[in-house]
Coordinates of C-alpha atoms and ligand atoms in Angstrom, one line a residue:
M21 CA 50.9 69.6 -87.2
T22 CA 50.8 67.0 -84.6
F23 CA 54.2 65.4 -85.0
V24 CA 55.1 65.9 -81.4
K25 CA 55.8 62.2 -80.7
T26 CA 54.7 61.4 -77.2
H27 CA 56.0 57.7 -77.1
D28 CA 58.2 55.3 -78.9
I29 CA 56.2 52.3 -79.8
A30 CA 58.3 49.9 -77.6
D31 CA 57.3 52.2 -74.6
L32 CA 53.6 51.6 -74.8
N33 CA 52.5 49.7 -71.7
S34 CA 49.3 48.8 -69.9
G35 CA 49.6 51.9 -67.7
L36 CA 48.8 54.1 -70.8
V37 CA 45.6 52.2 -71.8
G38 CA 42.8 54.8 -72.0
K39 CA 45.3 57.6 -72.3
D40 CA 46.0 59.7 -75.4
V41 CA 49.2 59.2 -77.4
V42 CA 50.9 60.5 -80.5
L43 CA 53.0 57.9 -82.4
C44 CA 55.2 58.9 -85.4
G45 CA 56.4 56.4 -87.8
W46 CA 56.1 54.7 -91.3
I47 CA 53.0 53.0 -92.6
E48 CA 54.1 49.4 -93.1
D49 CA 50.7 47.9 -94.0
L50 CA 47.2 49.2 -94.5
R51 CA 44.0 47.1 -94.9
K52 CA 40.7 48.7 -95.7
M53 CA 37.9 46.5 -94.3
G54 CA 34.7 48.6 -95.1
K55 CA 33.9 50.7 -92.1
M56 CA 37.4 50.2 -90.7
T57 CA 40.9 50.5 -91.7
F58 CA 43.8 48.7 -90.0
I59 CA 47.1 50.4 -90.2
T60 CA 50.5 48.9 -89.1
L61 CA 52.8 51.7 -88.1
R62 CA 56.5 51.1 -87.4
D63 CA 59.0 53.3 -85.8
V64 CA 62.6 52.4 -85.0
T65 CA 61.6 50.5 -81.7
G66 CA 58.7 48.4 -83.0
I67 CA 55.3 48.1 -84.7
S68 CA 51.7 49.0 -83.6
Q69 CA 48.3 48.5 -84.8
I70 CA 46.2 51.6 -85.6
I71 CA 42.4 51.3 -85.9
V72 CA 40.6 53.8 -88.0
K73 CA 36.8 54.1 -87.8
G74 CA 33.8 56.4 -88.5
E75 CA 34.2 59.9 -89.9
L76 CA 38.1 59.6 -89.9
N77 CA 37.9 56.4 -91.9
E78 CA 35.5 57.8 -94.5
N79 CA 37.8 60.8 -95.0
L80 CA 41.0 58.9 -94.9
G81 CA 41.8 59.6 -98.6
E82 CA 44.9 58.0 -100.4
I83 CA 47.6 56.8 -97.9
N84 CA 50.7 55.2 -99.5
R85 CA 52.6 52.4 -97.7
Q86 CA 55.9 53.6 -96.3
S87 CA 54.8 57.2 -96.1
V88 CA 55.8 58.8 -92.7
A89 CA 52.8 59.7 -90.5
S90 CA 51.8 61.1 -87.0
V91 CA 48.9 59.2 -85.4
S92 CA 47.0 60.8 -82.4
G93 CA 44.6 58.5 -80.6
T94 CA 43.8 56.5 -77.5
L95 CA 45.6 53.4 -76.5
Q96 CA 43.5 50.4 -76.0
E97 CA 43.8 46.6 -75.4
T98 CA 43.7 44.4 -78.6
K99 CA 42.5 41.0 -79.7
A100 CA 45.1 41.0 -82.4
R101 CA 47.6 38.2 -81.9
D102 CA 50.8 40.2 -83.2
F103 CA 50.2 43.3 -81.1
D104 CA 50.1 44.0 -77.2
F105 CA 47.9 47.1 -77.8
E106 CA 46.4 49.1 -80.4
V107 CA 45.7 52.8 -81.0
K108 CA 42.1 54.1 -81.8
A109 CA 42.9 56.9 -84.1
Q110 CA 41.5 60.4 -83.7
K111 CA 43.9 62.0 -86.3
I112 CA 46.3 60.9 -88.8
E113 CA 48.5 63.3 -90.5
I114 CA 50.9 62.4 -93.4
L115 CA 54.3 64.1 -92.7
G116 CA 56.0 62.9 -95.9
K117 CA 54.7 60.9 -98.7
A118 CA 56.6 57.9 -100.0
V119 CA 56.5 57.9 -103.9
H120 CA 55.8 54.5 -105.4
P121 CA 57.4 52.5 -106.9
L122 CA 60.1 52.5 -104.2
P123 CA 63.5 51.3 -105.5
V124 CA 63.8 48.7 -102.8
D125 CA 61.1 46.9 -100.7
P126 CA 61.7 47.9 -97.1
I127 CA 59.7 44.9 -95.8
G128 CA 62.1 42.6 -97.6
R129 CA 59.3 40.5 -99.3
L130 CA 60.9 41.3 -102.5
E131 CA 64.6 40.7 -102.1
S132 CA 66.8 43.2 -103.8
N133 CA 70.5 42.6 -104.6
I134 CA 73.1 44.2 -102.4
D135 CA 74.1 46.8 -105.0
T136 CA 70.5 48.0 -105.3
R137 CA 70.2 48.2 -101.6
L138 CA 73.5 50.1 -101.1
N139 CA 72.4 52.5 -103.8
H140 CA 69.3 53.3 -101.7
R141 CA 70.8 52.7 -98.3
A142 CA 68.7 55.1 -96.3
L143 CA 65.5 53.2 -97.4
D144 CA 67.4 49.9 -96.9
M145 CA 67.6 50.8 -93.2
R146 CA 63.8 50.5 -92.9
N147 CA 64.4 46.8 -93.6
Q148 CA 64.4 45.2 -90.2
K149 CA 67.3 42.9 -91.1
T150 CA 69.5 45.8 -92.2
A151 CA 68.4 47.9 -89.2
S152 CA 69.2 45.0 -86.9
I153 CA 72.8 44.8 -88.1
F154 CA 73.4 48.4 -87.4
K155 CA 71.7 48.3 -84.0
M156 CA 74.0 45.4 -83.4
R157 CA 77.1 47.4 -84.7
H158 CA 76.1 50.2 -82.2
H159 CA 76.0 47.8 -79.3
V160 CA 79.5 46.5 -80.2
L161 CA 81.0 49.9 -80.5
Q162 CA 79.6 50.7 -77.0
I163 CA 80.9 47.5 -75.5
L164 CA 84.3 47.9 -77.1
R165 CA 84.7 51.4 -75.6
Q166 CA 83.3 50.4 -72.3
T167 CA 85.6 47.4 -72.0
L168 CA 88.8 49.1 -73.1
A169 CA 88.0 52.1 -70.7
E170 CA 87.6 49.4 -67.9
K171 CA 90.9 48.0 -68.8
K172 CA 92.4 51.6 -68.3
F173 CA 92.9 52.4 -72.0
I174 CA 92.3 56.1 -72.8
E175 CA 90.5 56.9 -76.0
I176 CA 92.3 59.1 -78.5
T177 CA 91.6 60.5 -81.9
T178 CA 94.6 60.8 -84.3
P179 CA 94.6 62.8 -87.6
K180 CA 93.5 61.3 -90.8
I181 CA 95.2 63.9 -93.0
I182 CA 98.9 63.2 -92.8
G183 CA 102.1 64.4 -94.3
S184 CA 103.9 60.9 -94.6
A185 CA 102.9 57.3 -94.6
S186 CA 102.3 55.4 -91.4
E187 CA 102.4 51.9 -92.7
G188 CA 105.0 52.3 -95.5
G189 CA 104.5 53.6 -98.9
A190 CA 102.1 51.1 -100.5
N191 CA 98.4 51.7 -100.6
L192 CA 98.3 55.4 -99.8
F193 CA 95.7 57.7 -101.1
S194 CA 97.2 61.2 -101.8
L195 CA 95.6 64.5 -102.1
E196 CA 96.6 68.0 -102.9
Y197 CA 97.0 70.1 -99.8
F198 CA 97.6 73.7 -100.4
G199 CA 100.4 73.1 -102.9
K200 CA 101.9 70.1 -101.0
T201 CA 101.0 66.4 -101.0
A202 CA 99.1 65.0 -98.1
Y203 CA 97.9 61.4 -97.5
L204 CA 94.9 59.7 -96.0
A205 CA 96.0 57.8 -93.0
Q206 CA 96.2 54.0 -93.4
S207 CA 96.3 53.5 -89.6
P208 CA 97.0 55.4 -86.4
Q209 CA 100.2 53.4 -86.0
L210 CA 102.8 56.0 -85.4
Y211 CA 100.6 58.4 -83.3
K212 CA 99.2 55.6 -81.0
E213 CA 102.9 54.5 -80.4
Q214 CA 103.9 58.1 -79.6
M215 CA 101.1 58.4 -77.2
T216 CA 102.4 55.6 -75.0
I217 CA 105.1 58.0 -73.7
G218 CA 102.6 60.0 -71.7
L219 CA 99.3 58.1 -71.7
E220 CA 100.6 54.5 -71.4
R221 CA 97.5 52.7 -72.7
V222 CA 95.6 54.2 -75.6
F223 CA 92.9 53.1 -77.9
E224 CA 91.1 54.6 -81.1
I225 CA 88.2 53.5 -83.0
S226 CA 88.2 55.5 -86.4
N227 CA 88.1 55.1 -90.1
F228 CA 91.3 54.6 -92.1
Y229 CA 92.1 54.4 -95.7
R230 CA 93.8 51.9 -98.0
A231 CA 94.2 52.4 -101.7
E232 CA 93.9 48.7 -102.3
N233 CA 92.4 47.7 -105.6
S234 CA 90.9 44.6 -104.0
H235 CA 87.5 43.2 -105.0
T236 CA 86.7 40.8 -102.1
G237 CA 84.1 40.5 -99.4
R238 CA 86.6 41.6 -96.8
H239 CA 88.5 44.7 -98.3
L240 CA 87.2 48.2 -98.4
T241 CA 89.2 51.4 -99.2
E242 CA 87.7 53.0 -96.1
F243 CA 87.4 50.7 -93.1
T244 CA 86.9 51.1 -89.3
S245 CA 89.8 50.1 -87.3
V246 CA 89.9 49.4 -83.5
D247 CA 93.5 50.1 -82.4
I248 CA 95.2 49.7 -79.1
E249 CA 98.8 50.6 -77.9
A250 CA 100.1 49.8 -74.5
A251 CA 103.3 50.7 -72.7
F252 CA 105.1 47.9 -70.7
M253 CA 103.2 45.1 -72.4
D254 CA 104.7 42.3 -74.5
Y255 CA 102.8 40.8 -77.5
D256 CA 101.4 38.0 -75.2
D257 CA 99.8 40.6 -73.0
V258 CA 98.1 42.4 -75.8
M259 CA 96.9 39.2 -77.3
D260 CA 95.3 38.5 -74.0
V261 CA 93.6 41.9 -74.1
L262 CA 92.4 41.2 -77.6
E263 CA 91.1 37.6 -76.7
S264 CA 89.2 38.9 -73.7
L265 CA 87.7 41.9 -75.6
V266 CA 86.4 39.6 -78.5
I267 CA 84.9 37.2 -75.9
K268 CA 83.3 40.3 -74.1
V269 CA 81.8 41.4 -77.4
Y270 CA 80.4 38.0 -78.2
E271 CA 78.9 37.5 -74.7
S272 CA 77.3 40.9 -74.7
V273 CA 75.8 40.6 -78.2
A274 CA 74.6 37.2 -77.3
Q275 CA 72.8 38.5 -74.2
N276 CA 71.6 42.0 -75.3
C277 CA 70.9 41.6 -78.9
K278 CA 68.5 38.7 -78.9
K279 CA 65.8 40.4 -81.0
E280 CA 68.5 41.4 -83.6
Q281 CA 70.0 37.9 -83.8
E282 CA 66.5 36.6 -84.5
T283 CA 65.7 39.1 -87.1
I284 CA 69.1 38.6 -88.8
G285 CA 68.6 34.8 -88.6
H286 CA 72.0 34.0 -87.0
T287 CA 72.8 33.0 -83.5
V288 CA 76.0 34.2 -81.9
N289 CA 78.2 31.3 -80.4
I290 CA 80.4 32.6 -77.5
P291 CA 83.9 31.5 -78.3
K292 CA 86.0 29.8 -75.5
A293 CA 89.2 31.0 -74.0
P294 CA 92.0 30.5 -74.5
F295 CA 92.0 31.0 -78.4
E296 CA 94.5 28.5 -79.9
R297 CA 97.9 29.9 -80.6
I298 CA 99.6 28.5 -83.7
T299 CA 103.2 29.5 -84.6
Y300 CA 103.9 30.5 -88.2
S301 CA 106.3 27.6 -88.5
K302 CA 103.6 25.2 -87.3
C303 CA 101.3 26.6 -89.8
I304 CA 103.9 26.0 -92.6
E305 CA 104.3 22.4 -91.5
E306 CA 100.5 22.0 -91.6
L307 CA 100.4 23.4 -95.1
Q308 CA 103.3 21.2 -96.3
E309 CA 101.4 18.2 -94.8
A310 CA 98.3 19.3 -96.9
G311 CA 100.4 19.1 -100.0
Q312 CA 101.1 22.8 -100.4
K313 CA 104.5 24.0 -101.7
V314 CA 105.4 26.6 -99.2
E315 CA 108.6 27.3 -97.3
I316 CA 109.5 29.0 -94.2
G317 CA 109.8 32.7 -95.1
D318 CA 106.9 32.7 -97.6
D319 CA 103.9 34.9 -97.0
L320 CA 100.6 33.2 -96.4
L321 CA 98.3 33.4 -99.4
D322 CA 94.5 33.5 -99.2
S323 CA 94.4 29.8 -100.5
H324 CA 96.9 28.8 -97.6
L325 CA 94.7 30.7 -95.1
R326 CA 91.7 28.8 -96.4
I327 CA 93.3 25.4 -95.8
I328 CA 94.4 26.5 -92.2
G329 CA 90.9 28.0 -91.6
E330 CA 89.3 24.7 -92.4
R331 CA 91.5 22.9 -89.9
H332 CA 91.0 25.6 -87.2
P333 CA 87.6 27.0 -87.5
G334 CA 86.7 29.8 -85.2
F335 CA 89.3 32.1 -83.5
Y336 CA 92.9 31.4 -83.2
F337 CA 96.2 33.4 -83.2
L338 CA 99.0 32.9 -85.8
T339 CA 102.2 33.9 -84.0
D340 CA 105.9 34.5 -84.5
W341 CA 106.0 35.5 -88.2
P342 CA 109.2 35.9 -90.0
I343 CA 110.5 39.4 -89.4
K344 CA 110.9 40.2 -93.0
L345 CA 107.1 39.8 -93.6
K346 CA 106.3 42.3 -90.9
P347 CA 106.3 46.1 -90.9
F348 CA 109.4 48.2 -89.9
Y349 CA 108.0 48.8 -86.3
I350 CA 107.8 45.1 -85.3
R351 CA 110.3 43.8 -82.8
E352 CA 112.3 40.7 -83.4
K353 CA 112.5 37.7 -80.9
D354 CA 115.5 37.7 -78.6
E355 CA 116.2 34.0 -79.2
D356 CA 115.8 34.1 -83.1
A357 CA 116.2 37.6 -84.7
T358 CA 114.6 36.1 -88.0
L359 CA 111.4 35.8 -86.2
S360 CA 109.1 38.5 -84.8
R361 CA 107.0 39.2 -81.7
S362 CA 104.0 39.5 -83.8
F363 CA 100.6 37.9 -84.4
D364 CA 97.4 37.8 -86.4
L365 CA 94.0 37.0 -85.0
Q366 CA 92.2 34.7 -87.4
Y367 CA 88.6 33.7 -87.6
G368 CA 89.0 30.6 -89.9
Y369 CA 90.5 32.0 -93.1
L370 CA 89.7 35.7 -92.2
E371 CA 92.3 37.9 -90.7
L372 CA 90.7 40.1 -88.1
S373 CA 93.6 41.7 -86.5
S374 CA 97.3 42.0 -86.6
G375 CA 99.8 43.4 -83.9
G376 CA 102.9 42.8 -82.1
M377 CA 105.7 44.2 -79.8
R378 CA 107.3 47.3 -81.3
L379 CA 110.9 48.3 -81.6
H380 CA 111.6 51.2 -79.2
N381 CA 115.2 51.6 -80.0
P382 CA 115.3 54.5 -82.7
E383 CA 118.6 53.2 -84.4
M384 CA 117.1 49.8 -84.9
I385 CA 114.0 51.4 -86.4
K386 CA 116.1 53.5 -88.8
S387 CA 117.9 50.3 -89.9
R388 CA 114.8 48.5 -90.5
L389 CA 113.3 51.4 -92.5
G390 CA 116.4 51.2 -94.7
E391 CA 116.1 47.5 -95.2
Q392 CA 112.5 48.0 -96.3
G393 CA 113.3 50.7 -98.8
L394 CA 111.8 53.4 -96.8
D395 CA 113.5 56.8 -96.0
P396 CA 114.2 57.5 -92.3
A397 CA 114.1 61.2 -93.1
Q398 CA 110.3 60.8 -93.9
F399 CA 109.8 59.5 -90.2
A400 CA 111.8 62.3 -88.6
D401 CA 108.8 63.6 -86.6
H402 CA 108.0 60.2 -85.3
L403 CA 111.6 59.2 -84.6
K404 CA 112.1 62.2 -82.3
A405 CA 109.7 60.9 -79.8
F406 CA 111.9 57.8 -79.3
D407 CA 114.5 60.1 -77.7
W408 CA 112.1 61.3 -75.1
G409 CA 111.9 58.3 -73.0
M410 CA 110.0 55.7 -75.1
P411 CA 108.7 52.9 -73.0
P412 CA 108.7 49.2 -74.4
H413 CA 105.2 48.8 -75.9
S414 CA 102.9 46.6 -78.0
G415 CA 99.5 46.9 -79.7
W416 CA 97.2 45.6 -82.4
G417 CA 94.7 46.9 -84.9
M418 CA 91.5 45.0 -85.6
G419 CA 89.0 45.5 -88.4
L420 CA 85.6 46.4 -86.9
D421 CA 83.8 45.6 -90.1
R422 CA 85.3 42.2 -90.3
L423 CA 84.6 41.4 -86.8
M424 CA 80.9 42.3 -87.4
T425 CA 80.7 39.9 -90.3
T426 CA 81.6 37.1 -87.8
L427 CA 78.7 38.2 -85.5
I428 CA 76.1 38.3 -88.3
G429 CA 77.4 35.3 -90.2
I430 CA 77.6 37.0 -93.6
D431 CA 81.0 37.2 -95.3
N432 CA 80.7 40.6 -97.0
V433 CA 81.8 43.6 -95.1
R434 CA 79.5 45.9 -97.3
E435 CA 76.5 44.5 -95.3
V436 CA 77.9 46.0 -92.0
V437 CA 79.1 49.4 -93.4
L438 CA 76.6 52.1 -94.1
Y439 CA 78.1 53.5 -97.2
P440 CA 81.0 51.3 -98.2
R441 CA 83.8 52.6 -100.2
D442 CA 85.6 50.2 -102.7
P443 CA 87.4 50.6 -106.0
D444 CA 84.0 50.4 -107.8
R445 CA 81.8 52.4 -105.3
L446 CA 82.3 56.0 -104.4
G447 CA 78.7 56.9 -103.8
P448 CA 76.0 57.4 -102.5
Ligands
AMO683 P1 96.8 45.7 -90.7 O1 97.3 46.4 -92.0 O2 97.0 44.2 -90.7 O3 97.7 46.2 -89.5 O4 95.3 46.0 -90.4 C1 94.7 45.6 -89.2 C2 93.4 45.1 -89.5 O5 92.5 46.1 -90.1 C3 91.6 45.4 -91.0 N1 91.9 45.9 -92.4 C4 90.9 45.9 -93.4 N2 89.6 45.9 -93.2 C5 88.9 46.1 -94.3 N3 89.3 46.5 -95.5 C6 90.8 46.8 -95.6 N4 91.2 47.2 -96.7 C7 91.6 46.5 -94.6 N5 92.9 46.6 -94.2 C8 93.1 46.1 -93.0 C9 92.0 43.9 -91.0 C10 93.5 43.8 -90.4 O6 93.7 42.7 -89.7 N6 99.0 49.2 -87.8 C11 98.8 47.7 -87.9 C12 98.2 47.1 -86.5 C13 99.1 47.1 -85.4 O7 100.1 46.5 -85.5 O8 98.7 47.7 -84.4 C14 97.9 47.5 -89.1 O9 97.3 48.4 -89.6 O10 91.0 43.3 -90.1

């Protein structure tokens, strides 16, 4: 077998002309022209033309498109317009046959619907548009980690199997755990807050779980969350962190993922700082002006956010929500205890992130738990840490999958998640 790959296709260069190379990849196209066969070979980095002549061509036999092959040959200049070089093949070995008909067309000439693509996701990854989305997601993950580390946040990994709710009782998946009931974590909320007592600034990028029976383009039962928590910061400070992080991601993708944007067919427009900050009460006024029957204290429905989103396209913060609409750990405003030091980051109608300043007085937390019908005893382990010198702290959680949809201009999170999980999809 000659599958020792000597070069990725993108690494072929004029210095290698006349030298022997071994390329490995998938046969994207194959044209038999009498005494010659032209093969297009693709690997994850690019495509190359392979010329097959003479005895090798006569004995080529049956080669299926999309089979995986290793090609040994000599690199040479080419007259072909679409390629920089070509390889004159000396040996072609099929390493794995593709059995036709394939369930989806990886070239994308025949479009398949999203369910068919998701059911055959590995093959869908050979479609250049899909591959570009995941190359871009890889880049976004790198830039998030790098930027947060530069801002002196320490990466943590919190447990996903937990003994009690982190966000309150709703939307929890439970599982049998050696005779006890355990839950899948909805967020790292309690752990990230606790970590501020020693590490000050922490972040986590992990999957979390919501037993939400939602059938929309923005809800999954397993999603990737980017979370931060920072001691000695107020909610304005962590909004600044979020704003600069989002801009950094956009700048970096615009600059470093040009090929991916072209293949996806969507150009990333870098948003300008500062993002507009609209208070919840201003938002209610705008909705009333637009003829909506909403009052201060009402939660904002999807239909409301669509109206606000049309008036404020792009990124903006919705701040100072009524305390009763926010989780038990969010702190009230000093000047008006009915309002909270909280925010959502919106992209048009889409909620990308929510966060705020936290309560750090354990008695206040217990009383808020009670008000929200939660049992403080269930949170005893968490509340202990508040007697060990808990600093004032703030943070946020951002849905990575939702952020990705804004970068690729497609409003279905299933496009940006390898194997999405929703109420109707548990496999593959
Ligand atoms: P929240 O519940 O608002 O806040 O979640 C934060 C962000 O996570 C994303 N998200 C989801 N994405 C896809 N599918 C879902 N089912 C889903 N649920 C949430 C959204 C959302 O804005 N602990 C707080 C954050 C904090 O205060 O630090 C929290 O979890 O983009």
